[in-house]
Amino acid sequence: MSPLVSVYIPTYNRSSLVKRAVESVKNQTYKNIEVIVVDDGSTDDTEAVVKSLVGGDTAVRFYKNENTKGACGCRNTAINYAQGEYITGLDDDDEFTPDRVDTFVTFFEKNRYPYISSGIVFRGDKGDFIEFDKAGVITLDDLCQSNVIGNQVFTTTENMREIGGFDNASPAWQDYDTWLRLAARFGDGYRIGGATYIQYLDHGFNRITKSKKLKKGYEFFINKHAALLNEKAIKTLYFQYKLAAEEKLSFAELLTLKDTRVFLGATKYYLKGLLQK
């Protein structure tokens, strides 16, 4: 029999979006899947919407937190309840392409990397663009320089439990922190070519990367992983924080990046900031 795959979906007050997410999992070509939706105490009709999707479908389970736990807490609740051999996640405002889980299971069963990922289709008002779609090995060094995975991985439930799931104390970059710990514990992973995850932009709900928590998240990440990060990695991550926060680089900050792999991109970003004055 095909192995069971658990898909966790944390949600909060997004009833208008979570239905699409759940249905994208139910419509997978791979059928041996359980969907675990964890509601972080929504005050809208999220519970009614999800339960209407459940019906008599025992493959969809719904849990609602009595006290708010945050996205990481919701994911950890799902990881705790998961019955699948494998596990992956989906944000409530995104969706899977129909072949995503089948692609992951087929590759994982044949290659047995400890974790795998694939590309992301970013979909917004100006159309689609794709990132993280180049196939190849993901090393610890790669992850120390940048989140080359994105916001989801496919791994075993045992692996996720062994690293303790997601860190509730992290203000931001929670996904990145988790992937780095996976790599530090289990070694190289692999990115499959192509894009099987659709991330929606400009839907009217704020994402964590645009919030005031980003700076605290960056500082928390650097301090937590200080033993893994060399000077170049820290400089590279600083630029990525500035980029995500949409903060301008000073010329002095740009010069500190001259010996890193992001110098060209940082130079373009610096010049763009000058033109916007």
PDB file of N, CA and C in Angstrom, residues 91-185:
ATOM      1  N   ASP A  91       0.462  26.570   3.516  1.00  0.00           N
ATOM      2  CA  ASP A  91      -0.113  27.754   4.143  1.00  0.00           C
ATOM      3  C   ASP A  91      -1.555  27.920   3.676  1.00  0.00           C
ATOM      4  N   ASP A  92      -2.384  28.491   4.541  1.00  0.00           N
ATOM      5  CA  ASP A  92      -3.817  28.533   4.240  1.00  0.00           C
ATOM      6  C   ASP A  92      -4.185  29.442   3.073  1.00  0.00           C
ATOM      7  N   ASP A  93      -3.259  30.303   2.648  1.00  0.00           N
ATOM      8  CA  ASP A  93      -3.537  31.198   1.527  1.00  0.00           C
ATOM      9  C   ASP A  93      -2.883  30.743   0.229  1.00  0.00           C
ATOM     10  N   ASP A  94      -2.348  29.536   0.220  1.00  0.00           N
ATOM     11  CA  ASP A  94      -1.669  28.998  -0.959  1.00  0.00           C
ATOM     12  C   ASP A  94      -2.346  27.711  -1.421  1.00  0.00           C
ATOM     13  N   GLU A  95      -1.769  27.063  -2.430  1.00  0.00           N
ATOM     14  CA  GLU A  95      -2.317  25.781  -2.883  1.00  0.00           C
ATOM     15  C   GLU A  95      -1.240  24.922  -3.529  1.00  0.00           C
ATOM     16  N   PHE A  96      -1.536  23.624  -3.607  1.00  0.00           N
ATOM     17  CA  PHE A  96      -0.688  22.658  -4.300  1.00  0.00           C
ATOM     18  C   PHE A  96      -1.143  22.509  -5.745  1.00  0.00           C
ATOM     19  N   THR A  97      -0.204  22.234  -6.651  1.00  0.00           N
ATOM     20  CA  THR A  97      -0.599  21.729  -7.959  1.00  0.00           C
ATOM     21  C   THR A  97      -1.022  20.270  -7.758  1.00  0.00           C
ATOM     22  N   PRO A  98      -1.863  19.717  -8.626  1.00  0.00           N
ATOM     23  CA  PRO A  98      -2.423  18.371  -8.392  1.00  0.00           C
ATOM     24  C   PRO A  98      -1.397  17.252  -8.253  1.00  0.00           C
ATOM     25  N   ASP A  99      -0.207  17.427  -8.818  1.00  0.00           N
ATOM     26  CA  ASP A  99       0.786  16.351  -8.809  1.00  0.00           C
ATOM     27  C   ASP A  99       1.848  16.502  -7.724  1.00  0.00           C
ATOM     28  N   ARG A 100       1.711  17.480  -6.845  1.00  0.00           N
ATOM     29  CA  ARG A 100       2.792  17.778  -5.903  1.00  0.00           C
ATOM     30  C   ARG A 100       3.136  16.593  -5.006  1.00  0.00           C
ATOM     31  N   VAL A 101       2.168  16.041  -4.315  1.00  0.00           N
ATOM     32  CA  VAL A 101       2.453  14.966  -3.365  1.00  0.00           C
ATOM     33  C   VAL A 101       2.953  13.721  -4.087  1.00  0.00           C
ATOM     34  N   ASP A 102       2.353  13.387  -5.216  1.00  0.00           N
ATOM     35  CA  ASP A 102       2.798  12.226  -5.983  1.00  0.00           C
ATOM     36  C   ASP A 102       4.247  12.387  -6.426  1.00  0.00           C
ATOM     37  N   THR A 103       4.604  13.592  -6.866  1.00  0.00           N
ATOM     38  CA  THR A 103       5.981  13.871  -7.277  1.00  0.00           C
ATOM     39  C   THR A 103       6.940  13.668  -6.117  1.00  0.00           C
ATOM     40  N   PHE A 104       6.568  14.151  -4.949  1.00  0.00           N
ATOM     41  CA  PHE A 104       7.414  14.009  -3.773  1.00  0.00           C
ATOM     42  C   PHE A 104       7.575  12.547  -3.356  1.00  0.00           C
ATOM     43  N   VAL A 105       6.478  11.829  -3.246  1.00  0.00           N
ATOM     44  CA  VAL A 105       6.542  10.435  -2.790  1.00  0.00           C
ATOM     45  C   VAL A 105       7.366   9.593  -3.758  1.00  0.00           C
ATOM     46  N   THR A 106       7.120   9.758  -5.049  1.00  0.00           N
ATOM     47  CA  THR A 106       7.844   8.983  -6.061  1.00  0.00           C
ATOM     48  C   THR A 106       9.342   9.227  -5.965  1.00  0.00           C
ATOM     49  N   PHE A 107       9.737  10.491  -5.840  1.00  0.00           N
ATOM     50  CA  PHE A 107      11.164  10.811  -5.755  1.00  0.00           C
ATOM     51  C   PHE A 107      11.758  10.320  -4.439  1.00  0.00           C
ATOM     52  N   PHE A 108      11.057  10.556  -3.341  1.00  0.00           N
ATOM     53  CA  PHE A 108      11.575  10.203  -2.024  1.00  0.00           C
ATOM     54  C   PHE A 108      11.782   8.700  -1.890  1.00  0.00           C
ATOM     55  N   GLU A 109      10.844   7.924  -2.394  1.00  0.00           N
ATOM     56  CA  GLU A 109      10.929   6.469  -2.287  1.00  0.00           C
ATOM     57  C   GLU A 109      12.120   5.912  -3.060  1.00  0.00           C
ATOM     58  N   LYS A 110      12.494   6.580  -4.142  1.00  0.00           N
ATOM     59  CA  LYS A 110      13.591   6.098  -4.977  1.00  0.00           C
ATOM     60  C   LYS A 110      14.953   6.613  -4.523  1.00  0.00           C
ATOM     61  N   ASN A 111      14.991   7.768  -3.880  1.00  0.00           N
ATOM     62  CA  ASN A 111      16.272   8.414  -3.597  1.00  0.00           C
ATOM     63  C   ASN A 111      16.615   8.535  -2.118  1.00  0.00           C
ATOM     64  N   ARG A 112      15.610   8.638  -1.270  1.00  0.00           N
ATOM     65  CA  ARG A 112      15.787   8.622   0.185  1.00  0.00           C
ATOM     66  C   ARG A 112      16.683   9.743   0.730  1.00  0.00           C
ATOM     67  N   TYR A 113      16.615  10.910   0.146  1.00  0.00           N
ATOM     68  CA  TYR A 113      17.193  12.069   0.821  1.00  0.00           C
ATOM     69  C   TYR A 113      16.365  12.326   2.080  1.00  0.00           C
ATOM     70  N   PRO A 114      16.947  12.911   3.131  1.00  0.00           N
ATOM     71  CA  PRO A 114      16.181  13.109   4.367  1.00  0.00           C
ATOM     72  C   PRO A 114      15.066  14.153   4.251  1.00  0.00           C
ATOM     73  N   TYR A 115      15.178  15.051   3.283  1.00  0.00           N
ATOM     74  CA  TYR A 115      14.124  16.046   3.033  1.00  0.00           C
ATOM     75  C   TYR A 115      14.264  16.532   1.595  1.00  0.00           C
ATOM     76  N   ILE A 116      13.144  16.898   0.991  1.00  0.00           N
ATOM     77  CA  ILE A 116      13.156  17.373  -0.388  1.00  0.00           C
ATOM     78  C   ILE A 116      12.210  18.568  -0.516  1.00  0.00           C
ATOM     79  N   SER A 117      12.387  19.307  -1.613  1.00  0.00           N
ATOM     80  CA  SER A 117      11.519  20.458  -1.873  1.00  0.00           C
ATOM     81  C   SER A 117      11.356  20.604  -3.378  1.00  0.00           C
ATOM     82  N   SER A 118      10.584  21.605  -3.785  1.00  0.00           N
ATOM     83  CA  SER A 118      10.463  21.900  -5.216  1.00  0.00           C
ATOM     84  C   SER A 118      10.244  23.390  -5.387  1.00  0.00           C
ATOM     85  N   GLY A 119      10.116  23.833  -6.643  1.00  0.00           N
ATOM     86  CA  GLY A 119       9.964  25.246  -6.927  1.00  0.00           C
ATOM     87  C   GLY A 119       8.611  25.802  -6.510  1.00  0.00           C
ATOM     88  N   ILE A 120       8.541  27.132  -6.504  1.00  0.00           N
ATOM     89  CA  ILE A 120       7.327  27.843  -6.107  1.00  0.00           C
ATOM     90  C   ILE A 120       6.879  28.769  -7.229  1.00  0.00           C
ATOM     91  N   VAL A 121       5.597  28.727  -7.540  1.00  0.00           N
ATOM     92  CA  VAL A 121       4.991  29.704  -8.441  1.00  0.00           C
ATOM     93  C   VAL A 121       4.451  30.845  -7.585  1.00  0.00           C
ATOM     94  N   PHE A 122       5.012  32.033  -7.742  1.00  0.00           N
ATOM     95  CA  PHE A 122       4.503  33.207  -7.043  1.00  0.00           C
ATOM     96  C   PHE A 122       3.473  33.870  -7.951  1.00  0.00           C
ATOM     97  N   ARG A 123       2.252  33.951  -7.492  1.00  0.00           N
ATOM     98  CA  ARG A 123       1.147  34.436  -8.323  1.00  0.00           C
ATOM     99  C   ARG A 123       0.577  35.732  -7.748  1.00  0.00           C
ATOM    100  N   GLY A 124       0.622  36.784  -8.558  1.00  0.00           N
ATOM    101  CA  GLY A 124       0.109  38.078  -8.120  1.00  0.00           C
ATOM    102  C   GLY A 124      -0.618  38.801  -9.228  1.00  0.00           C
ATOM    103  N   ASP A 125      -0.935  40.054  -8.996  1.00  0.00           N
ATOM    104  CA  ASP A 125      -1.688  40.847  -9.963  1.00  0.00           C
ATOM    105  C   ASP A 125      -0.936  41.028 -11.278  1.00  0.00           C
ATOM    106  N   LYS A 126       0.393  40.951 -11.216  1.00  0.00           N
ATOM    107  CA  LYS A 126       1.200  41.164 -12.417  1.00  0.00           C
ATOM    108  C   LYS A 126       1.585  39.853 -13.111  1.00  0.00           C
ATOM    109  N   GLY A 127       0.956  38.754 -12.691  1.00  0.00           N
ATOM    110  CA  GLY A 127       1.236  37.470 -13.311  1.00  0.00           C
ATOM    111  C   GLY A 127       2.061  36.561 -12.423  1.00  0.00           C
ATOM    112  N   ASP A 128       2.611  35.508 -13.012  1.00  0.00           N
ATOM    113  CA  ASP A 128       3.375  34.501 -12.274  1.00  0.00           C
ATOM    114  C   ASP A 128       4.877  34.677 -12.467  1.00  0.00           C
ATOM    115  N   PHE A 129       5.641  34.355 -11.437  1.00  0.00           N
ATOM    116  CA  PHE A 129       7.075  34.144 -11.602  1.00  0.00           C
ATOM    117  C   PHE A 129       7.477  32.976 -10.712  1.00  0.00           C
ATOM    118  N   ILE A 130       8.513  32.271 -11.123  1.00  0.00           N
ATOM    119  CA  ILE A 130       8.898  31.021 -10.466  1.00  0.00           C
ATOM    120  C   ILE A 130      10.282  31.153  -9.839  1.00  0.00           C
ATOM    121  N   GLU A 131      10.432  30.613  -8.643  1.00  0.00           N
ATOM    122  CA  GLU A 131      11.726  30.563  -7.968  1.00  0.00           C
ATOM    123  C   GLU A 131      11.940  29.174  -7.379  1.00  0.00           C
ATOM    124  N   PHE A 132      13.192  28.897  -7.022  1.00  0.00           N
ATOM    125  CA  PHE A 132      13.586  27.637  -6.384  1.00  0.00           C
ATOM    126  C   PHE A 132      13.256  26.421  -7.256  1.00  0.00           C
ATOM    127  N   ASP A 133      13.296  26.574  -8.573  1.00  0.00           N
ATOM    128  CA  ASP A 133      12.865  25.484  -9.458  1.00  0.00           C
ATOM    129  C   ASP A 133      14.017  24.728 -10.107  1.00  0.00           C
ATOM    130  N   LYS A 134      15.251  25.090  -9.793  1.00  0.00           N
ATOM    131  CA  LYS A 134      16.399  24.397 -10.368  1.00  0.00           C
ATOM    132  C   LYS A 134      16.742  23.171  -9.522  1.00  0.00           C
ATOM    133  N   ALA A 135      16.756  22.002 -10.145  1.00  0.00           N
ATOM    134  CA  ALA A 135      17.019  20.758  -9.420  1.00  0.00           C
ATOM    135  C   ALA A 135      18.459  20.704  -8.929  1.00  0.00           C
ATOM    136  N   GLY A 136      18.656  20.097  -7.764  1.00  0.00           N
ATOM    137  CA  GLY A 136      20.003  19.927  -7.259  1.00  0.00           C
ATOM    138  C   GLY A 136      20.040  19.633  -5.772  1.00  0.00           C
ATOM    139  N   VAL A 137      21.205  19.234  -5.307  1.00  0.00           N
ATOM    140  CA  VAL A 137      21.411  18.922  -3.893  1.00  0.00           C
ATOM    141  C   VAL A 137      21.373  20.210  -3.072  1.00  0.00           C
ATOM    142  N   ILE A 138      20.773  20.133  -1.899  1.00  0.00           N
ATOM    143  CA  ILE A 138      20.726  21.252  -0.956  1.00  0.00           C
ATOM    144  C   ILE A 138      21.665  20.922   0.199  1.00  0.00           C
ATOM    145  N   THR A 139      22.729  21.694   0.351  1.00  0.00           N
ATOM    146  CA  THR A 139      23.709  21.430   1.400  1.00  0.00           C
ATOM    147  C   THR A 139      23.487  22.352   2.597  1.00  0.00           C
ATOM    148  N   LEU A 140      24.122  22.005   3.694  1.00  0.00           N
ATOM    149  CA  LEU A 140      24.058  22.856   4.880  1.00  0.00           C
ATOM    150  C   LEU A 140      24.651  24.222   4.575  1.00  0.00           C
ATOM    151  N   ASP A 141      25.745  24.253   3.811  1.00  0.00           N
ATOM    152  CA  ASP A 141      26.360  25.533   3.455  1.00  0.00           C
ATOM    153  C   ASP A 141      25.406  26.393   2.633  1.00  0.00           C
ATOM    154  N   ASP A 142      24.685  25.761   1.704  1.00  0.00           N
ATOM    155  CA  ASP A 142      23.685  26.497   0.919  1.00  0.00           C
ATOM    156  C   ASP A 142      22.672  27.172   1.842  1.00  0.00           C
ATOM    157  N   LEU A 143      22.194  26.415   2.818  1.00  0.00           N
ATOM    158  CA  LEU A 143      21.165  26.930   3.714  1.00  0.00           C
ATOM    159  C   LEU A 143      21.708  27.963   4.701  1.00  0.00           C
ATOM    160  N   CYS A 144      22.987  27.893   4.998  1.00  0.00           N
ATOM    161  CA  CYS A 144      23.580  28.921   5.856  1.00  0.00           C
ATOM    162  C   CYS A 144      23.638  30.268   5.143  1.00  0.00           C
ATOM    163  N   GLN A 145      23.705  30.228   3.820  1.00  0.00           N
ATOM    164  CA  GLN A 145      23.787  31.456   3.032  1.00  0.00           C
ATOM    165  C   GLN A 145      22.416  32.053   2.729  1.00  0.00           C
ATOM    166  N   SER A 146      21.413  31.189   2.619  1.00  0.00           N
ATOM    167  CA  SER A 146      20.095  31.659   2.191  1.00  0.00           C
ATOM    168  C   SER A 146      19.070  30.543   2.365  1.00  0.00           C
ATOM    169  N   ASN A 147      17.817  30.914   2.467  1.00  0.00           N
ATOM    170  CA  ASN A 147      16.745  29.918   2.466  1.00  0.00           C
ATOM    171  C   ASN A 147      16.498  29.493   1.025  1.00  0.00           C
ATOM    172  N   VAL A 148      17.211  28.467   0.592  1.00  0.00           N
ATOM    173  CA  VAL A 148      17.117  28.007  -0.795  1.00  0.00           C
ATOM    174  C   VAL A 148      15.977  27.000  -0.974  1.00  0.00           C
ATOM    175  N   ILE A 149      15.214  26.772   0.064  1.00  0.00           N
ATOM    176  CA  ILE A 149      14.091  25.834   0.012  1.00  0.00           C
ATOM    177  C   ILE A 149      12.770  26.555  -0.215  1.00  0.00           C
ATOM    178  N   GLY A 150      12.566  27.659   0.468  1.00  0.00           N
ATOM    179  CA  GLY A 150      11.271  28.324   0.412  1.00  0.00           C
ATOM    180  C   GLY A 150      10.508  28.073   1.696  1.00  0.00           C
ATOM    181  N   ASN A 151       9.192  27.908   1.600  1.00  0.00           N
ATOM    182  CA  ASN A 151       8.393  27.827   2.824  1.00  0.00           C
ATOM    183  C   ASN A 151       7.894  26.430   3.187  1.00  0.00           C
ATOM    184  N   GLN A 152       8.241  25.395   2.391  1.00  0.00           N
ATOM    185  CA  GLN A 152       7.776  24.038   2.716  1.00  0.00           C
ATOM    186  C   GLN A 152       8.821  22.998   2.322  1.00  0.00           C
ATOM    187  N   VAL A 153       8.876  21.912   3.090  1.00  0.00           N
ATOM    188  CA  VAL A 153       9.660  20.738   2.708  1.00  0.00           C
ATOM    189  C   VAL A 153       8.773  19.500   2.796  1.00  0.00           C
ATOM    190  N   PHE A 154       9.277  18.428   2.238  1.00  0.00           N
ATOM    191  CA  PHE A 154       8.660  17.102   2.358  1.00  0.00           C
ATOM    192  C   PHE A 154       9.692  16.224   3.039  1.00  0.00           C
ATOM    193  N   THR A 155       9.314  15.613   4.155  1.00  0.00           N
ATOM    194  CA  THR A 155      10.247  14.779   4.900  1.00  0.00           C
ATOM    195  C   THR A 155       9.455  13.711   5.646  1.00  0.00           C
ATOM    196  N   THR A 156      10.126  12.953   6.487  1.00  0.00           N
ATOM    197  CA  THR A 156       9.399  11.983   7.301  1.00  0.00           C
ATOM    198  C   THR A 156       8.870  12.678   8.552  1.00  0.00           C
ATOM    199  N   THR A 157       7.763  12.183   9.047  1.00  0.00           N
ATOM    200  CA  THR A 157       7.210  12.726  10.288  1.00  0.00           C
ATOM    201  C   THR A 157       8.197  12.509  11.428  1.00  0.00           C
ATOM    202  N   GLU A 158       8.895  11.398  11.388  1.00  0.00           N
ATOM    203  CA  GLU A 158       9.901  11.099  12.413  1.00  0.00           C
ATOM    204  C   GLU A 158      10.997  12.156  12.431  1.00  0.00           C
ATOM    205  N   ASN A 159      11.455  12.577  11.243  1.00  0.00           N
ATOM    206  CA  ASN A 159      12.494  13.606  11.174  1.00  0.00           C
ATOM    207  C   ASN A 159      12.024  14.914  11.800  1.00  0.00           C
ATOM    208  N   MET A 160      10.798  15.308  11.474  1.00  0.00           N
ATOM    209  CA  MET A 160      10.273  16.564  12.016  1.00  0.00           C
ATOM    210  C   MET A 160      10.141  16.500  13.530  1.00  0.00           C
ATOM    211  N   ARG A 161       9.742  15.363  14.031  1.00  0.00           N
ATOM    212  CA  ARG A 161       9.610  15.222  15.484  1.00  0.00           C
ATOM    213  C   ARG A 161      10.977  15.202  16.157  1.00  0.00           C
ATOM    214  N   GLU A 162      11.947  14.599  15.492  1.00  0.00           N
ATOM    215  CA  GLU A 162      13.278  14.494  16.098  1.00  0.00           C
ATOM    216  C   GLU A 162      13.928  15.855  16.297  1.00  0.00           C
ATOM    217  N   ILE A 163      13.683  16.797  15.385  1.00  0.00           N
ATOM    218  CA  ILE A 163      14.276  18.131  15.551  1.00  0.00           C
ATOM    219  C   ILE A 163      13.390  19.052  16.394  1.00  0.00           C
ATOM    220  N   GLY A 164      12.269  18.535  16.863  1.00  0.00           N
ATOM    221  CA  GLY A 164      11.401  19.325  17.728  1.00  0.00           C
ATOM    222  C   GLY A 164      10.421  20.219  17.004  1.00  0.00           C
ATOM    223  N   GLY A 165      10.216  19.963  15.707  1.00  0.00           N
ATOM    224  CA  GLY A 165       9.262  20.759  14.947  1.00  0.00           C
ATOM    225  C   GLY A 165       9.704  22.198  14.783  1.00  0.00           C
ATOM    226  N   PHE A 166       8.747  23.112  14.815  1.00  0.00           N
ATOM    227  CA  PHE A 166       9.011  24.535  14.616  1.00  0.00           C
ATOM    228  C   PHE A 166       9.247  25.232  15.954  1.00  0.00           C
ATOM    229  N   ASP A 167      10.056  26.284  15.931  1.00  0.00           N
ATOM    230  CA  ASP A 167      10.429  26.991  17.152  1.00  0.00           C
ATOM    231  C   ASP A 167       9.422  28.100  17.445  1.00  0.00           C
ATOM    232  N   ASN A 168       8.631  27.928  18.478  1.00  0.00           N
ATOM    233  CA  ASN A 168       7.623  28.923  18.859  1.00  0.00           C
ATOM    234  C   ASN A 168       8.229  30.263  19.258  1.00  0.00           C
ATOM    235  N   ALA A 169       9.486  30.251  19.669  1.00  0.00           N
ATOM    236  CA  ALA A 169      10.114  31.486  20.142  1.00  0.00           C
ATOM    237  C   ALA A 169      10.577  32.384  19.000  1.00  0.00           C
ATOM    238  N   SER A 170      10.634  31.852  17.797  1.00  0.00           N
ATOM    239  CA  SER A 170      11.148  32.621  16.660  1.00  0.00           C
ATOM    240  C   SER A 170      10.109  33.625  16.163  1.00  0.00           C
ATOM    241  N   PRO A 171      10.445  34.931  16.117  1.00  0.00           N
ATOM    242  CA  PRO A 171       9.480  35.942  15.661  1.00  0.00           C
ATOM    243  C   PRO A 171       9.241  35.920  14.154  1.00  0.00           C
ATOM    244  N   ALA A 172      10.209  35.431  13.381  1.00  0.00           N
ATOM    245  CA  ALA A 172      10.110  35.365  11.920  1.00  0.00           C
ATOM    246  C   ALA A 172      11.152  34.365  11.425  1.00  0.00           C
ATOM    247  N   TRP A 173      11.112  34.063  10.125  1.00  0.00           N
ATOM    248  CA  TRP A 173      12.027  33.089   9.522  1.00  0.00           C
ATOM    249  C   TRP A 173      11.878  31.710  10.163  1.00  0.00           C
ATOM    250  N   GLN A 174      10.678  31.391  10.620  1.00  0.00           N
ATOM    251  CA  GLN A 174      10.459  30.114  11.301  1.00  0.00           C
ATOM    252  C   GLN A 174      10.693  28.926  10.379  1.00  0.00           C
ATOM    253  N   ASP A 175      10.250  29.043   9.122  1.00  0.00           N
ATOM    254  CA  ASP A 175      10.468  27.963   8.162  1.00  0.00           C
ATOM    255  C   ASP A 175      11.962  27.750   7.945  1.00  0.00           C
ATOM    256  N   TYR A 176      12.646  28.839   7.676  1.00  0.00           N
ATOM    257  CA  TYR A 176      14.086  28.798   7.416  1.00  0.00           C
ATOM    258  C   TYR A 176      14.831  28.160   8.581  1.00  0.00           C
ATOM    259  N   ASP A 177      14.496  28.562   9.780  1.00  0.00           N
ATOM    260  CA  ASP A 177      15.114  27.992  10.977  1.00  0.00           C
ATOM    261  C   ASP A 177      14.930  26.474  11.024  1.00  0.00           C
ATOM    262  N   THR A 178      13.745  26.016  10.670  1.00  0.00           N
ATOM    263  CA  THR A 178      13.446  24.581  10.709  1.00  0.00           C
ATOM    264  C   THR A 178      14.244  23.822   9.665  1.00  0.00           C
ATOM    265  N   TRP A 179      14.334  24.375   8.465  1.00  0.00           N
ATOM    266  CA  TRP A 179      15.079  23.695   7.397  1.00  0.00           C
ATOM    267  C   TRP A 179      16.571  23.629   7.745  1.00  0.00           C
ATOM    268  N   LEU A 180      17.091  24.694   8.334  1.00  0.00           N
ATOM    269  CA  LEU A 180      18.503  24.690   8.708  1.00  0.00           C
ATOM    270  C   LEU A 180      18.778  23.620   9.760  1.00  0.00           C
ATOM    271  N   ARG A 181      17.860  23.459  10.692  1.00  0.00           N
ATOM    272  CA  ARG A 181      18.032  22.410  11.704  1.00  0.00           C
ATOM    273  C   ARG A 181      17.910  21.012  11.100  1.00  0.00           C
ATOM    274  N   LEU A 182      17.041  20.854  10.102  1.00  0.00           N
ATOM    275  CA  LEU A 182      16.957  19.571   9.391  1.00  0.00           C
ATOM    276  C   LEU A 182      18.288  19.238   8.729  1.00  0.00           C
ATOM    277  N   ALA A 183      18.875  20.231   8.067  1.00  0.00           N
ATOM    278  CA  ALA A 183      20.143  20.010   7.367  1.00  0.00           C
ATOM    279  C   ALA A 183      21.277  19.736   8.345  1.00  0.00           C
ATOM    280  N   ALA A 184      21.298  20.463   9.455  1.00  0.00           N
ATOM    281  CA  ALA A 184      22.347  20.263  10.452  1.00  0.00           C
ATOM    282  C   ALA A 184      22.250  18.878  11.086  1.00  0.00           C
ATOM    283  N   ARG A 185      21.033  18.375  11.221  1.00  0.00           N
ATOM    284  CA  ARG A 185      20.836  17.068  11.863  1.00  0.00           C
ATOM    285  C   ARG A 185      20.979  15.907  10.889  1.00  0.00           C
TER     286      ARG A 185
END
